[in-house]
Amino acid sequence: MPSKSNHEGRAIVRICESVSASCLGPLLVAVLSGSAAAACASRGETDVEPSLEAGRELLGGATTVFDVSGEAFSFPARNLTTELSNSFSLGNHFFRRNWVSAPASIAGNDGLGPTFNATSCDACHFKDGRGAPPTAPGERFVGLLVRLSVPGEDPHGGPLGEPNYGGQFNQNAILGVKAEGNVAVTYEEIAGSYADGEAYSLRRPSYAFSDLAFGPLASNVMTSPRVAQAIIGLGLLAAIPEETLRALSDEDDRNGDGISGRMNFVWNQREGRRTVGRFGWKANQPTVEQQVAGAFLGDIGITSALNPAENCPAAQAECASARSGGETGAPELSEQKLVAVTRYNTTLAVPSRRDWNRADVRRGEQLFGEAGCAACHLPKVETGELAGFPALSNQLIRPYTDLLLHDMGPDLADGRPDFLATGTEWRTAPLWGIGLQKVVNRHEFLLHDGRARGLAEAILWHGGEATLSRDAFRAMGNVDRAAVLAFLKDL
Ligand code: HEC
Ligand code: HEC
């Protein structure tokens, strides 16, 4: 595990990995020698080749489940208590249900809108997995939404919403209320080739807004298209101690490896102060609860105790006067429902690896370390205590993320800051479960806006701090590249 107190934590992790990967044969379980080994041992590092470590298939520790079907992302952590299992079932129900506009015939079902992106959580996080960008011209956006802001900060240091459209573009509205407009994406193909001459093509998205109901967007508007993320293992990520993240971060790149992860600090509505961000593509949400309440309001138009006011910018008069759902004067989502959905999102399990002992997969795991991928996609970390969730506490997990922000270069930049995250920074995406995305979601689109059409394209888009790592992948021959992809598909 990374050291708690200094900036060498990341360097040590890397030394341990590269020593074991480059000096030891793939079939050899051996004890490391020399100073790096001493450093590893003194920090409790493993002395076993990472691609041979026992238990490495259990990505979520004891919470790991073993389903590999299209439902693989929809199971509760294997070791949950009965009470939490019951909350899981209830939360699951509200996650999948379609919300309707007020008044509904059944009390407690309404509150949709006035404006919204989708009528259920599941519409975007289909089977608790990942959303997709539109696949045909003119197709409406569902699993992809666009965040909006103008330069400046809100009173809490967060993005300042576009004056007439707010912080998120809502293409839908309930009857009698104007939707904000439409957005479409088109792609430009960019040709490239690997070092061995094999050709590839990447598609660069561009977005066009139309039918804008409240006038043109501000001339200085900043937009950030983001797809819905898979929501497995979130409680485990919440349980990683803040001091571990601090030890991993290396803001000024003091160890000189070209990689300078840093924490985002974002407004925590419950605590009334800024705390470390963990969720969202820019680590822009501090807790699962706040992310869930934010989704209810921003994506579906449902108010809660955490977000009691509807999302109606001043220019949107019909929005402001539309009828609310729920009981008069109370938020549309009861506290009990918010708790259930939060628990559900906290306890969705990560599936096990499948082919971790296959030779090409092991080779890919080694190459992943050698190419420096593991410097950001941290293979292994321990959770601390997560209050109320003993099942998730003190687990050895393999999320393949450090939850830190990294500059990924101009090609991936959205140019839209989000608290401390700049327009070029993104949170290292967790890679657990990524190999089952195709089975669960029936598509292979990756990256924050779904531009990558598969794992190789996702890697090829890496830039900024990940440039060397990407170039190492580009320089590999096709057998090694296939091994890296085989490893990722096994996660
Ligand atoms: C319109 C599509 C859409 C809908 C509907 C939607 N989400 Fe999301 N969800 C997203 C996007 C996009 C993100 C990434 C947000 C960001 O980066 O700011 C996200 C992120 C999340 C995350 C954080 C995942 C992570 O790995 O950090 C959680 C949890 C979540 N959503 C829960 C919900 C819940 C609960 C609902 C229903 C109340 C919901 N979402 C409805 C699109 C959607
Ligand atoms: C400097 C840190 C860093 C390094 C090094 C790095 N990555 Fe990433 N990776 C990221 C970040 C940040 C994202 C999210 C970028 C985005 O969505 O725009 C990401 C996204 C990905 C994704 C897509 C995940 C998703 O959910 O869409 C894959 C696959 C991936 N990386 C694999 C790799 C591999 C393989 C390597 C080594 C060749 C590597 N990465 C090196 C930071 C890094």
Short mmCIF file of C-alpha atoms and ligand atoms in Angstrom, two decimals, residues 130 259 281 368 371-377 404 406-408 412 426-431 434 437 445-449 455 458-459 462-463 465-466 469-470 473 484 488, ligand 2:
data_model
loop_
_atom_site.label_atom_id
_atom_site.label_comp_id
_atom_site.label_asym_id
_atom_site.label_seq_id
_atom_site.Cartn_x
_atom_site.Cartn_y
_atom_site.Cartn_z
CA ARG A 130 -22.70 2.78 -18.72
CA ILE A 259 2.53 12.15 -13.41
CA TRP A 281 -15.74 12.13 -14.35
CA PHE A 368 0.13 -2.68 -18.08
CA ALA A 371 3.78 0.92 -19.66
CA GLY A 372 3.06 3.01 -16.55
CA CYS A 373 -0.71 2.53 -16.72
CA ALA A 374 -0.72 1.38 -13.10
CA ALA A 375 0.69 4.73 -11.94
CA CYS A 376 -2.81 6.18 -12.37
CA HIS A 377 -4.96 3.06 -12.68
CA LEU A 404 -7.08 11.59 -8.56
CA HIS A 406 -4.74 14.04 -14.08
CA ASP A 407 -4.04 16.38 -16.96
CA MET A 408 -4.96 14.25 -19.97
CA LEU A 412 -9.52 15.01 -24.21
CA TRP A 426 -10.10 14.08 -15.44
CA ARG A 427 -10.36 11.57 -12.61
CA THR A 428 -8.60 8.30 -13.42
CA ALA A 429 -11.46 6.09 -14.57
CA PRO A 430 -11.79 2.87 -12.53
CA LEU A 431 -11.21 -0.13 -14.80
CA ILE A 434 -14.72 -2.76 -17.90
CA GLN A 437 -19.41 -3.69 -20.30
CA PHE A 445 -18.00 3.10 -26.03
CA LEU A 446 -15.51 4.48 -23.54
CA LEU A 447 -14.12 7.73 -22.10
CA HIS A 448 -16.04 10.60 -20.54
CA ASP A 449 -18.00 11.38 -23.71
CA LEU A 455 -10.36 -0.25 -25.37
CA ALA A 458 -9.56 4.75 -25.28
CA ILE A 459 -5.82 4.22 -24.69
CA HIS A 462 -4.59 9.41 -23.61
CA GLY A 463 -2.31 12.47 -23.63
CA GLU A 465 0.49 13.07 -18.12
CA ALA A 466 -0.33 9.79 -19.82
CA SER A 469 2.19 5.50 -21.27
CA ARG A 470 0.13 5.83 -24.44
CA PHE A 473 1.24 1.07 -25.97
CA VAL A 484 -2.92 -5.59 -22.84
CA LEU A 488 -8.40 -5.19 -19.67
C1 HEC B 2 -1.79 9.94 -16.11
C2 HEC B 2 -2.78 8.98 -15.66
C3 HEC B 2 -3.13 7.84 -16.56
C4 HEC B 2 -2.30 6.91 -17.15
C5 HEC B 2 -0.80 6.83 -17.04
C6 HEC B 2 -3.16 6.02 -17.88
N1 HEC B 2 -4.46 6.38 -17.75
FE1 HEC B 2 -6.06 5.44 -18.55
N2 HEC B 2 -7.26 6.95 -17.91
C7 HEC B 2 -6.86 8.02 -17.17
C8 HEC B 2 -7.94 8.97 -17.07
C9 HEC B 2 -7.91 10.30 -16.33
C10 HEC B 2 -9.02 8.43 -17.80
C11 HEC B 2 -10.37 9.09 -18.09
C12 HEC B 2 -10.21 9.98 -19.30
C13 HEC B 2 -11.48 10.48 -19.95
O1 HEC B 2 -12.53 9.87 -19.79
O2 HEC B 2 -11.42 11.48 -20.67
C14 HEC B 2 -8.55 7.15 -18.31
C15 HEC B 2 -9.33 6.27 -19.06
C16 HEC B 2 -8.92 5.01 -19.44
C17 HEC B 2 -9.76 4.02 -20.08
C18 HEC B 2 -11.24 4.20 -20.38
C19 HEC B 2 -12.02 3.99 -19.11
C20 HEC B 2 -13.46 4.36 -19.18
O3 HEC B 2 -14.15 4.12 -18.20
O4 HEC B 2 -13.95 4.92 -20.18
C21 HEC B 2 -8.99 2.91 -20.31
C22 HEC B 2 -9.44 1.62 -20.94
C23 HEC B 2 -7.66 3.22 -19.84
N3 HEC B 2 -7.65 4.48 -19.32
C24 HEC B 2 -6.58 2.36 -19.93
C25 HEC B 2 -5.27 2.77 -19.73
C26 HEC B 2 -4.12 1.99 -20.10
C27 HEC B 2 -4.14 0.61 -20.71
C28 HEC B 2 -3.02 2.74 -19.79
C29 HEC B 2 -1.58 2.43 -20.07
C30 HEC B 2 -1.24 2.22 -21.48
C31 HEC B 2 -3.50 3.97 -19.17
N4 HEC B 2 -4.87 3.95 -19.18
C32 HEC B 2 -2.69 4.96 -18.64
C33 HEC B 2 -5.63 8.20 -16.59
C34 HEC B 2 -4.49 7.50 -16.96
#
